[in-house]
mmCIF file of C-alpha atoms in Angstrom:
data_model
loop_
_atom_site.group_PDB
_atom_site.id
_atom_site.type_symbol
_atom_site.label_atom_id
_atom_site.label_comp_id
_atom_site.label_asym_id
_atom_site.label_seq_id
_atom_site.Cartn_x
_atom_site.Cartn_y
_atom_site.Cartn_z
ATOM 1 C CA UNK A 5 126.797 50.237 84.665
ATOM 2 C CA UNK A 6 123.325 50.972 86.006
ATOM 3 C CA UNK A 7 120.233 49.250 84.664
ATOM 4 C CA UNK A 8 116.809 50.927 84.646
ATOM 5 C CA UNK A 9 114.917 47.633 84.505
ATOM 6 C CA UNK A 10 116.706 46.561 87.672
ATOM 7 C CA UNK A 11 115.819 49.877 89.313
ATOM 8 C CA UNK A 12 112.138 49.355 88.481
ATOM 9 C CA UNK A 13 112.247 45.752 89.720
ATOM 10 C CA UNK A 14 113.963 46.665 92.993
ATOM 11 C CA UNK A 15 111.421 49.402 93.687
ATOM 12 C CA UNK A 16 108.644 46.864 93.031
ATOM 13 C CA UNK A 17 110.302 44.435 95.411
ATOM 14 C CA UNK A 18 110.643 46.884 98.276
ATOM 15 C CA UNK A 19 107.216 48.495 97.804
ATOM 16 C CA UNK A 20 105.140 45.388 97.048
ATOM 17 C CA UNK A 21 106.859 42.087 97.811
ATOM 18 C CA UNK A 22 108.257 42.635 101.319
ATOM 19 C CA UNK A 23 107.149 44.510 104.433
ATOM 20 C CA UNK A 24 109.182 47.727 104.492
ATOM 21 C CA UNK A 25 107.934 50.532 106.712
ATOM 22 C CA UNK A 26 108.362 54.297 106.816
ATOM 23 C CA UNK A 27 110.407 56.038 109.499
ATOM 24 C CA UNK A 28 112.640 59.052 108.914
ATOM 25 C CA UNK A 29 114.647 58.357 112.074
ATOM 26 C CA UNK A 30 115.536 54.828 110.882
ATOM 27 C CA UNK A 31 115.579 55.628 107.184
ATOM 28 C CA UNK A 32 118.576 53.493 106.219
ATOM 29 C CA UNK A 33 117.315 50.296 107.894
ATOM 30 C CA UNK A 34 116.333 48.952 104.484
ATOM 31 C CA UNK A 35 115.585 45.238 104.764
ATOM 32 C CA UNK A 36 112.456 43.078 104.891
ATOM 33 C CA UNK A 37 110.760 44.246 108.087
ATOM 34 C CA UNK A 38 112.872 47.413 108.192
ATOM 35 C CA UNK A 39 112.357 51.135 107.626
ATOM 36 C CA UNK A 40 113.077 53.834 105.035
ATOM 37 C CA UNK A 41 111.856 57.175 103.815
ATOM 38 C CA UNK A 42 111.181 58.283 100.244
ATOM 39 C CA UNK A 43 114.698 59.400 99.359
ATOM 40 C CA UNK A 44 116.659 56.689 101.176
ATOM 41 C CA UNK A 45 114.639 54.032 99.363
ATOM 42 C CA UNK A 46 115.240 55.515 95.915
ATOM 43 C CA UNK A 47 118.952 56.006 96.608
ATOM 44 C CA UNK A 48 119.252 52.443 97.934
ATOM 45 C CA UNK A 49 117.424 50.986 94.914
ATOM 46 C CA UNK A 50 119.623 53.019 92.556
ATOM 47 C CA UNK A 51 122.721 51.515 94.165
ATOM 48 C CA UNK A 52 121.214 48.029 93.933
ATOM 49 C CA UNK A 53 120.656 48.674 90.216
ATOM 50 C CA UNK A 54 124.312 49.585 89.736
ATOM 51 C CA UNK A 55 124.033 53.381 89.584
ATOM 52 C CA UNK A 56 126.601 55.720 91.106
ATOM 53 C CA UNK A 57 124.662 58.099 93.377
ATOM 54 C CA UNK A 58 127.668 60.151 94.486
ATOM 55 C CA UNK A 59 126.949 62.030 97.696
ATOM 56 C CA UNK A 60 123.160 61.905 97.355
ATOM 57 C CA UNK A 61 121.513 61.585 100.768
ATOM 58 C CA UNK A 62 118.069 63.235 100.470
ATOM 59 C CA UNK A 63 115.718 64.898 97.980
ATOM 60 C CA UNK A 64 117.566 68.218 98.140
ATOM 61 C CA UNK A 65 120.852 66.901 96.736
ATOM 62 C CA UNK A 66 119.665 64.073 94.494
ATOM 63 C CA UNK A 67 119.400 66.218 91.375
ATOM 64 C CA UNK A 68 122.896 67.676 91.579
ATOM 65 C CA UNK A 69 124.536 64.319 92.296
ATOM 66 C CA UNK A 70 122.660 62.357 89.652
ATOM 67 C CA UNK A 71 122.883 64.961 86.869
ATOM 68 C CA UNK A 72 126.648 64.893 87.381
ATOM 69 C CA UNK A 73 126.511 61.127 86.691
ATOM 70 C CA UNK A 74 124.587 60.688 83.464
ATOM 71 C CA UNK A 75 121.067 61.694 84.476
ATOM 72 C CA UNK A 76 119.217 64.621 82.891
ATOM 73 C CA UNK A 77 116.862 66.954 84.706
ATOM 74 C CA UNK A 78 113.797 67.238 82.471
ATOM 75 C CA UNK A 79 110.652 69.347 82.851
ATOM 76 C CA UNK A 80 107.568 67.688 84.307
ATOM 77 C CA UNK A 81 105.423 67.272 81.188
ATOM 78 C CA UNK A 82 103.070 64.641 82.574
ATOM 79 C CA UNK A 83 104.615 61.861 80.461
ATOM 80 C CA UNK A 84 107.339 60.086 82.456
ATOM 81 C CA UNK A 85 109.167 57.052 81.141
ATOM 82 C CA UNK A 86 109.859 53.794 83.023
ATOM 83 C CA UNK A 87 112.821 54.300 85.341
ATOM 84 C CA UNK A 88 112.349 58.074 85.612
ATOM 85 C CA UNK A 89 112.903 59.505 89.072
ATOM 86 C CA UNK A 90 109.983 61.773 89.944
ATOM 87 C CA UNK A 91 111.457 64.538 92.086
ATOM 88 C CA UNK A 92 110.133 67.336 94.205
ATOM 89 C CA UNK A 93 113.407 68.911 95.336
ATOM 90 C CA UNK A 94 112.103 69.703 98.827
ATOM 91 C CA UNK A 95 109.485 67.160 99.838
ATOM 92 C CA UNK A 96 109.232 63.877 97.919
ATOM 93 C CA UNK A 97 110.670 61.463 95.386
ATOM 94 C CA UNK A 98 109.356 58.311 93.675
ATOM 95 C CA UNK A 99 110.218 56.096 90.701
ATOM 96 C CA UNK A 100 107.963 55.701 87.677
ATOM 97 C CA UNK A 101 107.471 52.002 86.894
ATOM 98 C CA UNK A 102 105.619 52.330 83.596
ATOM 99 C CA UNK A 103 102.020 51.472 82.825
ATOM 100 C CA UNK A 104 100.772 54.493 84.725
ATOM 101 C CA UNK A 105 102.271 53.358 88.059
ATOM 102 C CA UNK A 106 104.890 54.691 90.444
ATOM 103 C CA UNK A 107 106.611 53.219 93.504
ATOM 104 C CA UNK A 108 107.265 55.225 96.645
ATOM 105 C CA UNK A 109 107.806 55.301 100.374
ATOM 106 C CA UNK A 110 104.851 57.290 101.629
ATOM 107 C CA UNK A 111 104.117 57.748 105.353
ATOM 108 C CA UNK A 112 104.103 55.783 108.615
ATOM 109 C CA UNK A 113 101.115 53.930 110.026
ATOM 110 C CA UNK A 114 100.443 56.957 112.241
ATOM 111 C CA UNK A 115 100.409 59.408 109.338
ATOM 112 C CA UNK A 116 103.632 60.861 110.739
ATOM 113 C CA UNK A 117 107.356 60.607 110.002
ATOM 114 C CA UNK A 118 108.008 57.781 112.508
ATOM 115 C CA UNK A 119 106.486 54.395 113.227
ATOM 116 C CA UNK A 120 107.093 50.741 114.011
ATOM 117 C CA UNK A 121 109.406 48.608 111.916
ATOM 118 C CA UNK A 122 107.848 46.998 108.871
ATOM 119 C CA UNK A 123 104.816 48.055 106.861
ATOM 120 C CA UNK A 124 101.941 48.120 109.363
ATOM 121 C CA UNK A 125 99.262 49.246 106.909
ATOM 122 C CA UNK A 126 100.357 47.858 103.551
ATOM 123 C CA UNK A 127 100.643 51.457 102.345
ATOM 124 C CA UNK A 128 103.767 52.793 104.063
ATOM 125 C CA UNK A 129 105.677 51.774 100.956
ATOM 126 C CA UNK A 130 103.392 51.284 97.991
ATOM 127 C CA UNK A 131 102.728 51.154 94.288
ATOM 128 C CA UNK A 132 99.972 53.418 93.042
ATOM 129 C CA UNK A 133 98.727 55.237 89.978
ATOM 130 C CA UNK A 134 100.939 58.057 88.735
ATOM 131 C CA UNK A 135 100.038 61.447 90.199
ATOM 132 C CA UNK A 136 101.600 64.904 90.079
ATOM 133 C CA UNK A 137 102.921 65.554 93.612
ATOM 134 C CA UNK A 138 103.777 68.171 92.118
ATOM 135 C CA UNK A 139 107.128 67.040 90.736
ATOM 136 C CA UNK A 140 109.671 69.758 89.993
ATOM 137 C CA UNK A 141 111.280 67.567 87.347
ATOM 138 C CA UNK A 142 111.889 64.072 86.028
ATOM 139 C CA UNK A 143 115.425 62.735 86.344
ATOM 140 C CA UNK A 144 116.058 60.484 83.360
ATOM 141 C CA UNK A 145 119.144 58.368 82.780
ATOM 142 C CA UNK A 146 120.814 58.583 79.384
ATOM 143 C CA UNK A 147 118.188 61.007 78.064
ATOM 144 C CA UNK A 148 118.295 62.159 74.464
ATOM 145 C CA UNK A 149 121.222 64.520 74.095
ATOM 146 C CA UNK A 150 120.126 65.973 70.740
ATOM 147 C CA UNK A 151 118.769 69.113 72.369
ATOM 148 C CA UNK A 152 122.225 69.903 73.713
ATOM 149 C CA UNK A 153 124.352 68.621 70.816
ATOM 150 C CA UNK A 154 124.882 71.969 69.061
ATOM 151 C CA UNK A 155 128.185 73.527 70.048
ATOM 152 C CA UNK A 156 128.268 77.099 71.316
ATOM 153 C CA UNK A 157 130.827 79.606 70.154
ATOM 154 C CA UNK A 158 133.157 80.397 73.060
ATOM 155 C CA UNK A 159 132.745 84.143 72.574
ATOM 156 C CA UNK A 160 131.929 85.392 76.086
ATOM 157 C CA UNK A 161 128.555 86.737 74.979
ATOM 158 C CA UNK A 162 125.540 85.293 76.796
ATOM 159 C CA UNK A 163 122.922 85.530 74.068
ATOM 160 C CA UNK A 164 119.829 83.455 73.250
ATOM 161 C CA UNK A 165 121.718 80.323 72.155
ATOM 162 C CA UNK A 166 123.789 80.215 75.344
ATOM 163 C CA UNK A 167 120.767 80.802 77.577
ATOM 164 C CA UNK A 168 118.723 78.122 75.767
ATOM 165 C CA UNK A 169 121.506 75.561 76.104
ATOM 166 C CA UNK A 170 122.066 76.519 79.750
ATOM 167 C CA UNK A 171 118.356 75.964 80.391
ATOM 168 C CA UNK A 172 118.382 72.624 78.590
ATOM 169 C CA UNK A 173 121.396 71.376 80.534
ATOM 170 C CA UNK A 174 119.767 72.433 83.813
ATOM 171 C CA UNK A 175 116.422 70.866 82.839
ATOM 172 C CA UNK A 176 114.314 74.027 82.876
ATOM 173 C CA UNK A 177 112.080 75.380 80.073
ATOM 174 C CA UNK A 178 114.303 76.538 77.193
ATOM 175 C CA UNK A 179 112.911 79.928 76.140
ATOM 176 C CA UNK A 180 116.266 81.811 75.964
ATOM 177 C CA UNK A 181 115.090 84.213 78.703
ATOM 178 C CA UNK A 182 116.441 84.794 82.212
ATOM 179 C CA UNK A 183 113.136 85.911 83.670
ATOM 180 C CA UNK A 184 111.975 87.662 86.827
ATOM 181 C CA UNK A 185 115.084 89.742 87.465
ATOM 182 C CA UNK A 186 115.314 93.030 89.344
ATOM 183 C CA UNK A 187 114.760 96.266 87.438
ATOM 184 C CA UNK A 188 118.188 97.231 86.064
ATOM 185 C CA UNK A 189 120.229 100.203 87.236
ATOM 186 C CA UNK A 190 123.884 101.154 87.358
ATOM 187 C CA UNK A 191 124.525 98.126 89.625
ATOM 188 C CA UNK A 192 123.047 95.475 87.354
ATOM 189 C CA UNK A 193 125.442 92.636 88.093
ATOM 190 C CA UNK A 194 124.726 90.414 85.109
ATOM 191 C CA UNK A 195 126.070 92.938 82.628
ATOM 192 C CA UNK A 196 128.046 93.298 80.432
ATOM 193 C CA UNK A 197 127.829 89.773 78.994
ATOM 194 C CA UNK A 198 124.106 88.948 79.272
ATOM 195 C CA UNK A 199 122.256 90.348 76.275
ATOM 196 C CA UNK A 200 119.412 92.767 77.040
ATOM 197 C CA UNK A 201 116.942 90.775 74.945
ATOM 198 C CA UNK A 202 117.544 87.732 77.168
ATOM 199 C CA UNK A 203 116.266 89.347 80.395
ATOM 200 C CA UNK A 204 112.796 90.119 81.705
ATOM 201 C CA UNK A 205 111.989 91.915 84.952
ATOM 202 C CA UNK A 206 109.598 91.497 87.852
ATOM 203 C CA UNK A 207 108.000 88.342 89.129
ATOM 204 C CA UNK A 208 109.681 85.663 91.201
ATOM 205 C CA UNK A 209 113.050 85.042 89.618
ATOM 206 C CA UNK A 210 114.200 82.576 86.994
ATOM 207 C CA UNK A 211 113.690 78.799 87.079
ATOM 208 C CA UNK A 212 117.097 78.503 85.424
ATOM 209 C CA UNK A 213 118.872 80.519 88.114
ATOM 210 C CA UNK A 214 117.010 78.627 90.866
ATOM 211 C CA UNK A 215 118.353 75.360 89.398
ATOM 212 C CA UNK A 216 121.865 76.834 89.252
ATOM 213 C CA UNK A 217 121.615 78.064 92.843
ATOM 214 C CA UNK A 218 120.517 74.630 94.067
ATOM 215 C CA UNK A 219 123.454 72.989 92.295
ATOM 216 C CA UNK A 220 125.933 75.501 93.714
ATOM 217 C CA UNK A 221 124.435 75.186 97.191
ATOM 218 C CA UNK A 222 124.964 71.422 97.043
ATOM 219 C CA UNK A 223 128.603 72.135 96.203
ATOM 220 C CA UNK A 224 128.769 74.424 99.275
ATOM 221 C CA UNK A 225 129.616 77.376 97.070
ATOM 222 C CA UNK A 226 126.337 79.252 97.486
ATOM 223 C CA UNK A 227 124.696 80.063 100.812
ATOM 224 C CA UNK A 228 122.030 82.555 99.785
ATOM 225 C CA UNK A 229 118.326 82.207 99.118
ATOM 226 C CA UNK A 230 117.009 80.149 96.193
ATOM 227 C CA UNK A 231 115.421 83.253 94.697
ATOM 228 C CA UNK A 232 116.220 82.891 90.993
ATOM 229 C CA UNK A 233 118.091 86.192 90.870
ATOM 230 C CA UNK A 234 121.415 86.404 89.054
ATOM 231 C CA UNK A 235 122.957 88.623 91.696
ATOM 232 C CA UNK A 236 126.481 88.978 93.099
ATOM 233 C CA UNK A 237 126.259 85.984 95.464
ATOM 234 C CA UNK A 238 125.141 83.660 92.691
ATOM 235 C CA UNK A 239 127.728 84.972 90.234
ATOM 236 C CA UNK A 240 130.558 84.644 92.771
ATOM 237 C CA UNK A 241 129.485 81.075 93.535
ATOM 238 C CA UNK A 242 129.408 80.270 89.811
ATOM 239 C CA UNK A 243 132.891 81.763 89.432
ATOM 240 C CA UNK A 244 134.049 79.639 92.382
ATOM 241 C CA UNK A 245 132.631 76.595 90.596
ATOM 242 C CA UNK A 246 134.862 77.402 87.611
ATOM 243 C CA UNK A 247 137.857 78.350 89.760
ATOM 244 C CA UNK A 248 138.151 81.863 88.367
ATOM 245 C CA UNK A 249 138.317 85.340 89.893
ATOM 246 C CA UNK A 250 135.224 85.889 92.043
ATOM 247 C CA UNK A 251 134.523 89.512 91.140
ATOM 248 C CA UNK A 252 130.690 89.144 91.087
ATOM 249 C CA UNK A 253 130.549 90.434 87.509
ATOM 250 C CA UNK A 254 128.850 88.275 84.892
ATOM 251 C CA UNK A 255 131.414 89.289 82.316
ATOM 252 C CA UNK A 256 132.936 87.657 79.233
ATOM 253 C CA UNK A 257 135.455 85.518 81.118
ATOM 254 C CA UNK A 258 132.746 83.959 83.282
ATOM 255 C CA UNK A 259 130.552 83.366 80.239
ATOM 256 C CA UNK A 260 133.389 81.728 78.293
ATOM 257 C CA UNK A 261 133.849 79.240 81.140
ATOM 258 C CA UNK A 262 130.087 78.665 81.195
ATOM 259 C CA UNK A 263 129.966 78.108 77.419
ATOM 260 C CA UNK A 264 132.864 75.655 77.591
ATOM 261 C CA UNK A 265 131.070 73.639 80.295
ATOM 262 C CA UNK A 266 127.755 73.718 78.421
ATOM 263 C CA UNK A 267 129.449 72.311 75.328
ATOM 264 C CA UNK A 268 130.141 69.259 77.498
ATOM 265 C CA UNK A 269 126.515 69.287 78.741
ATOM 266 C CA UNK A 270 127.634 70.355 82.214
ATOM 267 C CA UNK A 271 127.233 73.440 84.375
#
């Protein structure tokens, strides 16, 4: 069983007590006088604290592996809690220590991704005041499940309640809207099960669908762009996730499988 206090203490140890440098080419040489990068250090400290990290190897697959193991992806609201993992899915990750401080592996002594072993500047791994990187989310272990406790009817209709719970499980804002979709026509793939009042058009896609696409990409089911569009590639990948017919139609059978998973707080 993982312990958040141990996670915080191990991050303090590596970032403050010993000389640990930054080098992406030697990122798993984690020892006093060794090297790491931001994600290898967090993953290593999580394991030291007793957490199962699954197949997590870098920032891009940390969210999917940890949310499958008791962590919740929560919106960045500027108020992290001690032990929260502060995650930018593409570029950076740190751990919030509490008291307005975070711990992180930052950059080498050259301001580049490689450098000499050990911390040459005292800042390659460091503790500093909390800042917004910006973080895409906070990963929080054992977060309050009350927001996802209500059970959905398994009716195959993707209405406001299903969308809101889907958003909550994926850690995106829960407004019951799949936003930023393409203008509908006779080839609108998300019909017939997604209610018209739950879709808006234009813009840059949906945060919810982006989160789903990242999860499915980590499972090697989705190979398309992270564009937030609930199109045929995304739907087929979601159907592959559930092991059902991959017909690229977001119909009642797909939604029933989704609702069943959401009732267990899973995708």
